[in-house]
Coordinates of C-alpha atoms in Angstrom, one line a residue:
X20 CA -6.5 -104.8 43.3
X21 CA -5.7 -101.7 41.3
X22 CA -2.2 -101.5 42.8
X23 CA -1.6 -105.3 42.3
X24 CA -2.5 -105.0 38.6
X25 CA -0.3 -102.0 38.1
X26 CA 2.6 -103.7 39.9
X27 CA 2.2 -106.9 37.7
X28 CA 2.2 -104.8 34.5
X29 CA 5.5 -103.0 35.4
X30 CA 8.7 -104.3 33.8
X31 CA 11.3 -105.3 36.5
X32 CA 14.1 -104.8 34.0
X33 CA 16.5 -102.1 35.1
X34 CA 16.4 -98.9 33.0
X35 CA 18.1 -95.6 33.2
X36 CA 16.7 -93.3 36.0
X37 CA 14.4 -90.6 34.2
X38 CA 15.4 -87.0 34.4
X39 CA 13.6 -84.6 36.7
X40 CA 12.0 -83.1 33.7
X41 CA 10.8 -86.4 32.3
X42 CA 9.5 -87.4 35.8
X43 CA 7.7 -84.1 36.2
X44 CA 6.1 -84.6 32.7
X45 CA 5.0 -88.1 33.6
X46 CA 3.4 -87.0 36.8
X47 CA 1.5 -84.3 35.0
X48 CA 0.3 -86.9 32.4
X49 CA -0.8 -89.3 35.2
X50 CA -2.6 -86.6 37.2
X51 CA -4.6 -85.7 34.0
X52 CA -5.4 -89.3 33.3
X53 CA -6.5 -90.1 36.8
X54 CA -8.8 -87.0 36.8
X55 CA -10.9 -88.8 34.1
X56 CA -10.3 -92.6 34.6
X57 CA -9.9 -94.7 37.8
X58 CA -6.6 -96.2 36.7
X59 CA -3.8 -95.5 34.3
X60 CA -4.4 -99.0 33.0
X61 CA -7.9 -98.0 31.7
X62 CA -7.9 -97.4 27.9
X63 CA -9.4 -94.4 26.2
X64 CA -12.3 -95.9 24.1
X65 CA -13.8 -92.8 22.5
X66 CA -12.9 -89.5 20.9
X67 CA -15.0 -87.7 23.6
X68 CA -12.9 -89.3 26.3
X69 CA -9.7 -88.4 24.5
X70 CA -11.0 -84.7 24.4
X71 CA -11.7 -84.7 28.0
X72 CA -8.4 -86.2 29.1
X73 CA -6.4 -83.6 26.9
X74 CA -8.4 -80.8 28.4
X75 CA -7.5 -82.0 31.9
X76 CA -3.8 -81.8 30.8
X77 CA -4.3 -78.1 29.8
X78 CA -4.8 -78.6 26.1
X79 CA -7.7 -77.2 24.1
X80 CA -7.9 -79.7 21.2
X81 CA -9.7 -78.8 18.0
X82 CA -11.7 -81.3 15.9
X83 CA -8.8 -81.5 13.5
X84 CA -6.5 -82.3 16.4
X85 CA -8.7 -85.0 17.7
X86 CA -9.2 -86.5 14.2
X87 CA -5.5 -86.8 13.9
X88 CA -5.2 -89.0 16.9
X89 CA -8.5 -90.8 16.7
X90 CA -9.0 -92.1 13.2
X91 CA -11.7 -94.2 11.6
X92 CA -9.6 -97.3 12.5
X93 CA -8.9 -96.3 16.2
X94 CA -10.7 -98.4 18.8
X95 CA -8.7 -97.6 21.9
X96 CA -5.7 -95.7 23.2
X97 CA -3.7 -96.5 26.4
X98 CA -1.8 -94.3 28.9
X99 CA 1.4 -94.5 27.0
X100 CA -0.3 -93.3 23.8
X101 CA -1.7 -90.5 25.7
X102 CA 1.7 -89.4 27.0
X103 CA 3.1 -89.5 23.4
X104 CA 0.2 -87.3 22.3
X105 CA 0.9 -84.7 25.0
X106 CA 4.6 -84.5 23.9
X107 CA 3.4 -83.1 20.6
X108 CA 0.6 -80.8 21.7
X109 CA 1.3 -77.4 23.2
X110 CA -0.4 -76.3 26.3
X111 CA -3.2 -73.8 25.6
X112 CA -2.1 -70.3 26.6
X113 CA -4.5 -68.1 28.6
X114 CA -4.5 -65.5 25.8
X115 CA -5.9 -68.2 23.4
X116 CA -8.7 -69.1 25.7
X117 CA -9.5 -65.4 26.2
X118 CA -9.7 -65.1 22.4
X119 CA -12.2 -68.0 22.2
X120 CA -14.3 -66.6 25.1
X121 CA -14.4 -63.1 23.5
X122 CA -15.9 -64.7 20.4
X123 CA -18.7 -66.0 22.6
X124 CA -19.2 -62.6 24.2
X125 CA -21.3 -61.1 21.4
X126 CA -21.9 -57.7 23.0
X127 CA -18.3 -57.3 24.3
X128 CA -19.3 -56.5 27.9
X129 CA -16.9 -58.9 29.5
X130 CA -19.6 -61.5 30.4
X131 CA -20.9 -64.6 28.7
X132 CA -24.6 -65.2 29.3
X133 CA -26.2 -68.7 29.6
X134 CA -27.7 -68.3 26.0
X135 CA -24.4 -67.2 24.6
X136 CA -22.6 -70.2 26.0
X137 CA -25.4 -72.6 25.1
X138 CA -25.3 -71.4 21.5
X139 CA -21.6 -71.8 21.2
X140 CA -21.5 -75.3 22.9
X141 CA -24.4 -76.9 21.2
X142 CA -23.7 -75.7 17.6
X143 CA -19.9 -75.7 17.2
X144 CA -17.3 -78.5 17.3
X145 CA -18.0 -81.4 19.6
X146 CA -21.6 -80.5 20.3
X147 CA -23.0 -80.7 23.9
X148 CA -26.4 -81.4 25.1
X149 CA -28.4 -78.6 26.9
X150 CA -28.2 -80.6 30.1
X151 CA -24.3 -80.6 29.8
X152 CA -24.3 -76.9 29.2
X153 CA -26.5 -76.3 32.2
X154 CA -24.1 -78.4 34.4
X155 CA -21.1 -76.4 33.3
X156 CA -22.9 -73.1 33.7
X157 CA -24.1 -73.9 37.3
X158 CA -20.5 -74.8 38.3
X159 CA -19.0 -71.6 36.9
X160 CA -21.7 -69.1 37.8
X161 CA -20.6 -68.8 41.4
X162 CA -22.6 -65.7 42.3
X163 CA -25.7 -67.0 40.5
X164 CA -26.3 -63.8 38.6
X165 CA -26.8 -65.6 35.3
X166 CA -23.5 -64.5 33.8
X167 CA -20.0 -65.8 33.5
X168 CA -17.2 -63.3 34.0
X169 CA -14.5 -64.7 31.9
X170 CA -12.1 -61.7 32.4
X171 CA -11.2 -62.5 35.9
X172 CA -8.2 -60.6 37.1
X173 CA -5.6 -63.0 38.2
X174 CA -2.5 -61.5 36.6
X175 CA -1.6 -57.8 37.1
X176 CA 1.2 -56.0 35.1
X177 CA 2.6 -52.9 36.9
X178 CA 5.4 -50.7 35.7
X179 CA 8.7 -50.6 37.6
X180 CA 8.2 -48.6 40.9
X181 CA 4.6 -48.1 40.0
X182 CA 5.4 -45.8 37.1
X183 CA 4.3 -46.1 33.5
X184 CA 3.4 -43.5 30.9
X185 CA -0.1 -43.4 29.5
X186 CA 1.1 -44.3 25.9
X187 CA 3.1 -47.2 27.5
X188 CA 0.0 -48.5 29.2
X189 CA -1.8 -48.6 26.0
X190 CA 1.2 -50.3 24.3
X191 CA 1.4 -53.0 27.0
X192 CA -2.5 -53.7 27.0
X193 CA -2.3 -54.2 23.3
X194 CA 0.9 -56.3 23.2
X195 CA 0.0 -58.5 26.1
X196 CA -3.7 -58.8 25.1
X197 CA -4.8 -57.6 28.5
X198 CA -8.5 -57.2 29.2
X199 CA -7.9 -53.6 30.3
X200 CA -5.8 -51.3 32.3
X201 CA -6.3 -48.8 35.2
X202 CA -4.3 -45.5 35.1
X203 CA -4.0 -43.2 38.0
X204 CA -2.9 -39.8 36.6
X205 CA -2.7 -36.2 37.4
X206 CA -2.4 -35.2 33.7
X207 CA -3.8 -31.7 33.5
X208 CA -4.2 -31.4 37.3
X209 CA -1.7 -30.3 40.0
X210 CA 0.1 -33.3 41.4
X211 CA 1.4 -34.0 45.0
X212 CA -0.2 -35.0 48.3
X213 CA -2.4 -31.9 48.3
X214 CA -3.2 -32.1 44.6
X215 CA -5.6 -33.9 42.4
X216 CA -5.6 -37.0 40.2
X217 CA -7.9 -38.9 37.9
X218 CA -8.7 -42.7 37.6
X219 CA -8.9 -43.8 34.1
X220 CA -9.9 -47.1 32.6
X221 CA -8.6 -48.3 29.2
X222 CA -10.2 -51.2 27.4
X223 CA -8.6 -54.1 25.6
X224 CA -7.9 -52.1 22.5
X225 CA -5.7 -49.9 24.7
X226 CA -7.8 -46.8 24.4
X227 CA -10.0 -45.0 26.9
X228 CA -13.3 -46.8 27.7
X229 CA -16.2 -45.4 25.7
X230 CA -19.3 -44.0 27.5
X231 CA -21.2 -47.3 27.1
X232 CA -18.7 -49.1 29.2
X233 CA -18.2 -46.3 31.8
X234 CA -21.9 -46.0 32.3
X235 CA -22.2 -49.7 32.8
X236 CA -19.3 -49.6 35.4
X237 CA -21.2 -46.8 37.2
X238 CA -24.6 -48.8 37.2
X239 CA -22.8 -51.9 38.5
X240 CA -21.1 -49.8 41.3
X241 CA -24.5 -48.7 42.6
X242 CA -25.5 -52.3 43.3
X243 CA -22.3 -53.6 45.0
X244 CA -23.0 -55.1 48.4
X245 CA -19.4 -55.8 49.5
X246 CA -15.8 -55.9 48.4
X247 CA -12.8 -57.9 49.6
X248 CA -9.3 -56.7 50.3
X249 CA -6.1 -58.6 50.9
X250 CA -4.2 -56.7 53.5
X251 CA -1.3 -59.1 53.7
X252 CA -0.5 -59.0 50.0
X253 CA 2.7 -57.0 49.9
X254 CA 4.1 -56.4 46.4
X255 CA 7.7 -55.2 45.9
X256 CA 7.3 -52.6 43.1
X257 CA 11.2 -52.3 42.9
X258 CA 11.7 -56.0 41.9
X259 CA 11.3 -56.7 38.2
X260 CA 9.7 -60.1 37.6
X261 CA 6.7 -62.2 38.6
X262 CA 5.5 -62.4 42.2
X263 CA 3.0 -65.1 42.9
X264 CA 0.5 -65.0 45.9
X265 CA -2.1 -67.4 47.2
X266 CA -5.4 -65.5 47.4
X267 CA -8.6 -67.1 48.3
X268 CA -10.4 -65.8 45.2
X269 CA -7.6 -66.5 42.7
X270 CA -5.1 -69.3 43.1
X271 CA -2.5 -68.3 42.2
X272 CA -2.6 -64.5 41.9
X273 CA 0.4 -63.2 39.8
X274 CA 1.8 -59.7 40.0
X275 CA 4.4 -58.9 37.3
X276 CA 6.6 -55.9 37.6
X277 CA 8.0 -54.9 34.2
X278 CA 10.6 -52.4 33.0
X279 CA 8.0 -50.0 31.7
X280 CA 10.3 -48.7 28.9
X281 CA 11.1 -52.1 27.3
X282 CA 7.8 -52.9 25.5
X283 CA 7.2 -49.3 24.5
X284 CA 10.8 -48.9 23.1
X285 CA 10.4 -52.1 21.1
X286 CA 7.3 -50.7 19.5
X287 CA 9.0 -47.5 18.5
X288 CA 11.8 -49.4 16.9
X289 CA 9.3 -50.9 14.6
X290 CA 7.8 -47.4 13.7
X291 CA 10.8 -45.2 13.1
X292 CA 14.2 -45.5 11.4
X293 CA 16.4 -45.6 14.5
X294 CA 19.5 -45.6 12.5
X295 CA 18.6 -42.3 10.8
X296 CA 17.6 -40.8 14.1
X297 CA 20.8 -41.8 15.7
X298 CA 22.7 -40.1 12.9
X299 CA 20.7 -37.0 13.4
X300 CA 21.2 -36.9 17.2
X301 CA 24.8 -38.2 17.5
X302 CA 26.3 -38.3 14.0
X303 CA 29.1 -36.1 12.6
X304 CA 26.6 -33.3 11.8
X305 CA 24.2 -33.9 14.7
X306 CA 21.7 -31.4 15.9
X307 CA 21.5 -30.3 19.5
X308 CA 18.1 -31.0 21.2
X309 CA 16.7 -30.0 24.6
X310 CA 14.0 -32.3 25.9
X311 CA 12.2 -31.3 29.2
X312 CA 10.3 -34.2 30.9
X313 CA 9.0 -31.7 33.6
X314 CA 9.5 -34.3 36.3
X315 CA 6.7 -36.4 34.9
X316 CA 6.8 -40.2 34.1
X317 CA 8.2 -39.8 30.6
X318 CA 11.7 -39.0 31.9
X319 CA 13.0 -42.6 32.0
X320 CA 11.7 -43.1 28.5
X321 CA 13.4 -40.0 27.2
X322 CA 16.7 -41.0 28.9
X323 CA 16.7 -44.6 27.7
X324 CA 15.5 -44.0 24.1
X325 CA 16.7 -40.6 23.1
X326 CA 20.0 -40.4 25.1
X327 CA 21.1 -44.1 25.6
X328 CA 19.9 -45.7 22.4
X329 CA 19.9 -42.8 20.0
X330 CA 23.0 -41.2 21.4
X331 CA 21.9 -37.7 22.2
X332 CA 24.1 -36.3 25.0
X333 CA 22.9 -36.9 28.6
X334 CA 22.5 -33.2 29.3
X335 CA 20.1 -32.8 26.3
X336 CA 17.3 -34.3 28.5
X337 CA 16.4 -32.5 31.7
X338 CA 14.0 -32.9 34.7
X339 CA 13.9 -36.7 33.9
X340 CA 13.5 -38.0 37.4
X341 CA 9.8 -38.4 38.0
X342 CA 8.6 -36.7 41.2
X343 CA 5.2 -37.0 43.1
X344 CA 4.7 -33.2 43.0
X345 CA 6.5 -32.7 39.7
X346 CA 9.2 -30.7 41.4
X347 CA 6.6 -28.1 42.6
X348 CA 5.7 -27.2 38.9
X349 CA 2.6 -27.7 36.7
X350 CA 3.6 -30.3 34.1
X351 CA 1.6 -28.7 31.2
X352 CA 3.7 -28.5 28.0
X353 CA 2.8 -24.9 26.9
X354 CA 4.5 -21.6 26.7
X355 CA 3.4 -20.6 30.2
X356 CA 4.3 -23.7 32.3
X357 CA 7.4 -24.7 30.2
X358 CA 8.9 -21.2 30.5
X359 CA 12.3 -22.5 31.4
X360 CA 12.5 -24.5 28.2
X361 CA 11.3 -21.5 26.2
X362 CA 14.0 -19.3 27.7
X363 CA 16.8 -21.8 27.1
X364 CA 15.7 -22.3 23.5
X365 CA 15.7 -18.6 22.8
X366 CA 19.5 -18.6 23.5
X367 CA 20.1 -20.3 20.2
X368 CA 22.2 -23.2 21.6
X369 CA 19.7 -25.8 20.6
X370 CA 18.1 -26.7 17.3
X371 CA 15.0 -28.6 18.6
X372 CA 13.2 -28.5 21.8
X373 CA 10.2 -30.3 23.3
X374 CA 8.4 -30.5 26.6
X375 CA 6.1 -33.3 27.9
X376 CA 3.2 -33.4 30.4
X377 CA 2.9 -35.4 33.6
X378 CA 1.7 -38.7 32.1
X379 CA 3.7 -38.5 28.8
X380 CA 0.9 -38.3 26.3
X381 CA 1.1 -34.6 25.3
X382 CA 4.0 -32.5 24.0
X383 CA 5.2 -29.1 22.8
X384 CA 7.6 -28.5 20.0
X385 CA 10.0 -25.6 19.7
X386 CA 12.6 -24.7 17.0
X387 CA 15.8 -22.8 17.4
X388 CA 15.6 -19.3 19.1
X389 CA 12.3 -20.5 20.6
X390 CA 10.3 -20.8 17.4
X391 CA 6.9 -22.1 18.6
X392 CA 5.0 -24.8 16.7
X393 CA 1.3 -24.7 17.8
X394 CA -0.3 -28.2 18.2
X395 CA -2.7 -27.7 15.3
X396 CA 0.2 -27.0 13.0
X397 CA 2.3 -29.8 14.5
X398 CA -0.2 -32.5 13.5
X399 CA -0.7 -30.9 10.0
X400 CA 3.2 -31.0 9.4
X401 CA 3.4 -34.6 10.4
X402 CA 0.6 -35.4 8.1
X403 CA 2.1 -33.5 5.2
X404 CA 5.5 -35.4 5.7
X405 CA 4.0 -38.7 7.0
X406 CA 6.0 -40.8 4.5
X407 CA 9.1 -39.8 6.5
X408 CA 8.0 -42.3 9.0
X409 CA 8.7 -46.0 7.9
X410 CA 5.5 -47.2 9.7
X411 CA 3.2 -45.4 7.3
X412 CA 5.2 -46.5 4.3
X413 CA 4.1 -50.0 5.3
X414 CA 0.5 -49.4 6.4
X415 CA -0.4 -46.5 4.1
X416 CA -2.5 -43.6 5.4
X417 CA -6.1 -44.6 6.2
X418 CA -7.3 -41.1 7.2
X419 CA -6.7 -38.0 9.3
X420 CA -8.7 -36.6 12.2
X421 CA -8.8 -33.6 14.5
X422 CA -10.9 -32.6 17.4
X423 CA -13.5 -29.9 16.6
X424 CA -11.8 -27.0 18.4
X425 CA -8.4 -27.7 16.7
X426 CA -7.6 -25.4 13.8
X427 CA -8.2 -26.3 10.1
X428 CA -4.5 -26.7 9.3
X429 CA -5.0 -30.4 9.0
X430 CA -8.0 -29.9 6.8
X431 CA -5.8 -28.1 4.2
X432 CA -3.3 -31.0 4.1
X433 CA -6.1 -33.6 3.8
X434 CA -7.8 -31.6 1.0
X435 CA -4.5 -31.1 -0.9
X436 CA -3.2 -34.7 -0.5
X437 CA -6.8 -36.1 -1.0
X438 CA -7.0 -37.9 2.4
X439 CA -10.1 -38.6 4.3
X440 CA -10.6 -36.2 7.2
X441 CA -12.8 -36.6 10.3
X442 CA -13.8 -33.8 12.7
X443 CA -14.7 -35.3 16.1
X444 CA -15.6 -34.0 19.7
X445 CA -12.8 -33.5 22.1
X446 CA -11.8 -36.9 23.5
X447 CA -9.4 -39.6 22.3
X448 CA -12.1 -42.3 22.5
X449 CA -13.6 -40.9 19.3
X450 CA -10.4 -41.3 17.5
X451 CA -9.9 -44.8 18.9
X452 CA -13.2 -45.9 17.4
X453 CA -12.1 -44.7 14.0
X454 CA -8.8 -46.5 14.4
X455 CA -10.3 -49.8 15.4
X456 CA -12.5 -49.6 12.3
X457 CA -9.4 -49.1 10.0
X458 CA -10.4 -45.5 9.1
X459 CA -7.8 -43.5 10.9
X460 CA -3.9 -43.3 10.9
X461 CA -3.1 -39.8 12.3
X462 CA -4.9 -37.4 14.6
X463 CA -4.4 -34.5 17.0
X464 CA -6.1 -31.9 19.2
X465 CA -5.3 -28.3 20.0
X466 CA -4.4 -29.1 23.7
X467 CA -0.9 -30.4 22.6
X468 CA -2.0 -34.1 21.9
X469 CA -0.9 -35.8 18.8
X470 CA -1.0 -39.6 18.0
X471 CA -1.5 -42.4 15.5
X472 CA -2.9 -45.8 15.2
X473 CA 0.1 -47.5 16.6
X474 CA -1.7 -47.3 20.0
X475 CA -5.0 -45.9 21.2
X476 CA -3.8 -42.9 23.1
X477 CA -2.0 -39.6 22.2
X478 CA 1.7 -40.0 22.6
X479 CA 4.2 -37.3 23.4
X480 CA 7.4 -39.0 22.8
X481 CA 6.1 -40.6 19.5
X482 CA 5.3 -37.1 18.2
X483 CA 8.7 -35.8 19.1
X484 CA 10.3 -38.7 17.2
X485 CA 7.9 -38.0 14.4
X486 CA 9.3 -34.5 14.2
X487 CA 12.9 -35.6 14.4
X488 CA 12.2 -38.1 11.6
X489 CA 11.0 -35.2 9.4
X490 CA 14.1 -33.2 10.3
X491 CA 16.3 -36.1 9.3
X492 CA 14.6 -36.5 6.0
X493 CA 14.3 -32.8 5.0
X494 CA 17.6 -31.6 6.4
X495 CA 15.9 -28.3 7.4
X496 CA 15.3 -26.5 10.6
X497 CA 11.9 -26.5 12.4
X498 CA 11.3 -22.9 11.3
X499 CA 12.2 -23.6 7.7
X500 CA 9.9 -26.7 7.6
X501 CA 7.1 -24.6 9.1
X502 CA 7.5 -21.7 6.7
X503 CA 7.6 -24.0 3.7
X504 CA 4.4 -25.7 5.0
X505 CA 2.5 -22.3 5.3
X506 CA 3.7 -21.3 1.7
X507 CA 2.2 -24.6 0.4
X508 CA -1.0 -24.9 2.4
X509 CA -1.7 -21.4 3.8
X510 CA -1.6 -20.6 7.5
X511 CA -4.2 -20.9 10.1
X512 CA -3.6 -18.2 12.7
X513 CA -4.9 -19.9 15.9
X514 CA -5.3 -18.8 19.4
X515 CA -7.4 -19.7 22.5
X516 CA -8.8 -17.7 25.3
X517 CA -9.9 -19.3 28.6
X518 CA -12.2 -17.2 30.8
X519 CA -11.9 -19.0 34.0
X520 CA -14.0 -19.0 37.2
X521 CA -16.9 -17.3 35.5
X522 CA -20.3 -17.2 37.3
X523 CA -22.0 -20.4 36.0
X524 CA -25.5 -19.0 35.7
X525 CA -24.3 -16.0 33.8
X526 CA -22.0 -18.2 31.5
X527 CA -25.0 -20.5 30.7
X528 CA -27.1 -17.4 29.9
X529 CA -24.5 -16.0 27.7
X530 CA -24.1 -19.3 25.7
X531 CA -27.9 -19.4 25.3
X532 CA -28.2 -15.9 24.1
X533 CA -25.3 -16.4 21.7
X534 CA -26.9 -19.6 20.3
X535 CA -30.2 -17.7 19.8
X536 CA -28.4 -14.9 17.8
X537 CA -26.4 -17.5 15.7
X538 CA -29.5 -19.4 14.9
X539 CA -31.4 -16.4 13.6
X540 CA -31.9 -17.0 9.8
X541 CA -30.4 -13.5 9.1
X542 CA -27.1 -14.4 10.7
X543 CA -26.0 -16.8 7.9
X544 CA -24.3 -14.7 5.2
X545 CA -23.7 -11.8 7.5
X546 CA -20.4 -10.1 6.9
X547 CA -17.8 -8.8 9.4
X548 CA -14.9 -6.5 8.3
X549 CA -11.7 -5.7 10.1
X550 CA -8.7 -4.1 8.5
X551 CA -8.2 -5.5 5.0
X552 CA -10.2 -8.8 5.9
X553 CA -13.9 -9.5 5.4
X554 CA -15.5 -12.5 6.9
X555 CA -18.8 -13.9 5.7
X556 CA -20.7 -16.4 7.9
X557 CA -21.2 -19.7 6.0
X558 CA -22.2 -22.0 8.9
X559 CA -23.5 -21.3 12.4
X560 CA -24.4 -24.3 14.5
X561 CA -23.9 -26.3 17.7
X562 CA -21.5 -29.0 16.7
X563 CA -23.0 -32.6 16.7
X564 CA -21.0 -35.7 15.8
X565 CA -22.4 -38.9 14.3
X566 CA -19.8 -41.6 14.8
X567 CA -19.4 -43.3 11.3
X568 CA -18.5 -46.6 12.9
X569 CA -21.2 -47.2 15.5
X570 CA -23.8 -44.5 14.6
X571 CA -23.7 -43.0 18.1
X572 CA -24.6 -39.2 18.3
X573 CA -22.8 -36.7 20.5
X574 CA -24.7 -33.3 20.6
X575 CA -24.0 -29.8 21.9
X576 CA -20.2 -30.0 21.6
X577 CA -19.6 -26.3 21.1
X578 CA -21.0 -23.3 19.1
X579 CA -19.3 -22.8 15.8
X580 CA -19.3 -19.8 13.6
X581 CA -17.5 -20.9 10.3
X582 CA -16.7 -18.3 7.6
X583 CA -16.6 -18.8 3.8
X584 CA -12.7 -18.9 3.8
X585 CA -12.5 -21.6 6.5
X586 CA -11.9 -19.2 9.3
X587 CA -13.7 -20.1 12.5
X588 CA -14.8 -18.8 16.0
X589 CA -15.8 -21.4 18.5
X590 CA -17.3 -21.1 22.0
X591 CA -17.3 -24.0 24.5
X592 CA -18.5 -24.0 28.1
X593 CA -16.9 -26.4 30.5
X594 CA -17.1 -26.9 34.3
X595 CA -20.0 -25.9 36.5
X596 CA -18.5 -26.7 39.9
X597 CA -18.2 -24.5 43.0
X598 CA -15.2 -22.6 41.4
X599 CA -17.5 -21.4 38.5
X600 CA -17.4 -22.2 34.8
X601 CA -14.8 -21.8 32.1
X602 CA -15.6 -20.4 28.7
X603 CA -13.2 -21.3 26.1
X604 CA -13.0 -19.1 22.9
X605 CA -11.1 -20.5 19.9
X606 CA -10.2 -18.2 17.0
X607 CA -9.0 -19.7 13.8
X608 CA -8.2 -17.2 11.1
X609 CA -7.1 -18.6 7.6
X610 CA -4.6 -16.7 5.5
X611 CA -3.2 -17.8 2.2
X612 CA -1.5 -14.5 1.2
X613 CA 2.2 -15.3 1.2
X614 CA 3.1 -11.7 2.3
X615 CA 1.0 -12.1 5.5
X616 CA 1.6 -15.6 6.8
X617 CA 4.6 -14.7 9.0
X618 CA 2.9 -12.4 11.5
X619 CA 2.6 -13.2 15.1
X620 CA -0.7 -15.2 15.6
X621 CA -1.6 -13.2 18.7
X622 CA -1.4 -9.9 16.9
X623 CA -2.9 -11.3 13.7
X624 CA -6.0 -12.7 15.4
X625 CA -6.5 -9.4 17.5
X626 CA -6.4 -7.4 14.3
X627 CA -8.4 -9.7 12.1
X628 CA -11.3 -10.6 14.3
X629 CA -14.6 -8.6 14.4
X630 CA -14.9 -5.9 17.1
X631 CA -17.6 -7.9 18.9
X632 CA -14.9 -10.4 19.9
X633 CA -13.4 -8.4 22.8
X634 CA -11.2 -10.7 24.7
X635 CA -11.4 -8.8 28.0
X636 CA -9.9 -10.4 31.1
X637 CA -8.6 -13.9 30.2
X638 CA -5.9 -16.5 30.3
X639 CA -4.3 -17.0 26.9
X640 CA -3.2 -20.3 25.4
X641 CA -1.6 -19.8 22.1

């Protein structure tokens, strides 16, 4: 019998008892061997058999690996040979398998069709027959929809206590090669039990899902027949580490709770000169900073990185405890909602100030005595001083980009420094596409969002460290840096007016009438004068964007009146819900006269713009 033969083959000489580790390894080898052969005394007699038994042991051998152990002179291998081979071959990690599967997924939709699998298996490596492919597919295609979903979710990564900033999510997705991430965020909206929030999906690049994917998700959602929940799955969000559960669909199902700051902080250490930043914030001649997290999720990041690691005093960071209702305030980092920070900065005690939004991807920068840096200028200054950041010294600068409503300040830098510039619709997914194609390094939008290709989201804390790096390099104040910048590149006086809760029908009619007037052939070349300035219309259009990467076209992104000196007036309509529409008016007036660049932007734009731009009743965002 099988048992008798194995007993006879055993040596009865006494030998040292194997360690628990050796015993576990032996049992794994035996289990894999017996999954293919009836007995561990059976020999491996072909390369195909060797491949199968290695796969049973969790290896994914290449042709080169198989040829190393099965040479032209090999006729058989026994169980002991197999154990020796396993000692030298690492178990295949899940991320490696995902990489292989993604190569088969030619359209990147998260599924492998029968034809995609067949093409891969009958043309590459150890070629299979069509019958073998069909057998594999029928076993794996459980719901018989003709597709294999290789990105099954059996491992979740969640931030400690359920909190993670949006930039950190992008960082973790990219670092861990996750298939994607789901973000629940209030962002621009009021938080709290009676507030609002959005559900956002980021793809494997770490960036927001493009419309092609969100549209496909929506289409699939309309055909769902059922869903399953696991009410007994209780996850302790306060306990860092892996928790494993037995779930019918996935065995095992792993939930990993991580310190949400760790991976993000490690990434920043590779981007900035932390030694120089520490000297700036805690050295003999350190500056005083005031950072307001506004009770959003970025608070723990600011505390751990800026205070604990870079040495800034603990009281330099305020409102750092995340709260569900953001402490009753609206976490939007602008002059209105961050009024407490503005008031504190005006006192002159602090040299640099910054505020962050609820999910940590946007920021506002202030200098001493409350000197305000508008977001359009902020990204332009970072671009002009980009070599102050070690990351870009290594990677070089591939290109710059701004959203269409953002002022032309970045354009002036790109032109002077001869860098490629892209003007995109509003939305970070357009930037992400350029980054993935290696065309973009730095970008920003006028709504207080700035970022680079280190992740695929805007990043508030990254932008603040970028500014501090510039201060450390130039040894100047925020105001001095900003004024030097205007002297060199000229200044774009920029302001935005939001007309909120406007009657939707009337707003749509106004936009149509305005477009008709702009598209009249006589409008181009028309001149408007105000004070000592004359503006001549050079371009009048409804902005359309053709993506240079995938060729997709985004139309009707906003009405633009562009003047010959680069000044612009832009109208955008958003929101047609029960509360009415919002008309956004952006005014960007360029000035290169050194005697006029220090005026207040609100006063300057009121004086310089044509009389037909009557702001009326509005909410102002400078």
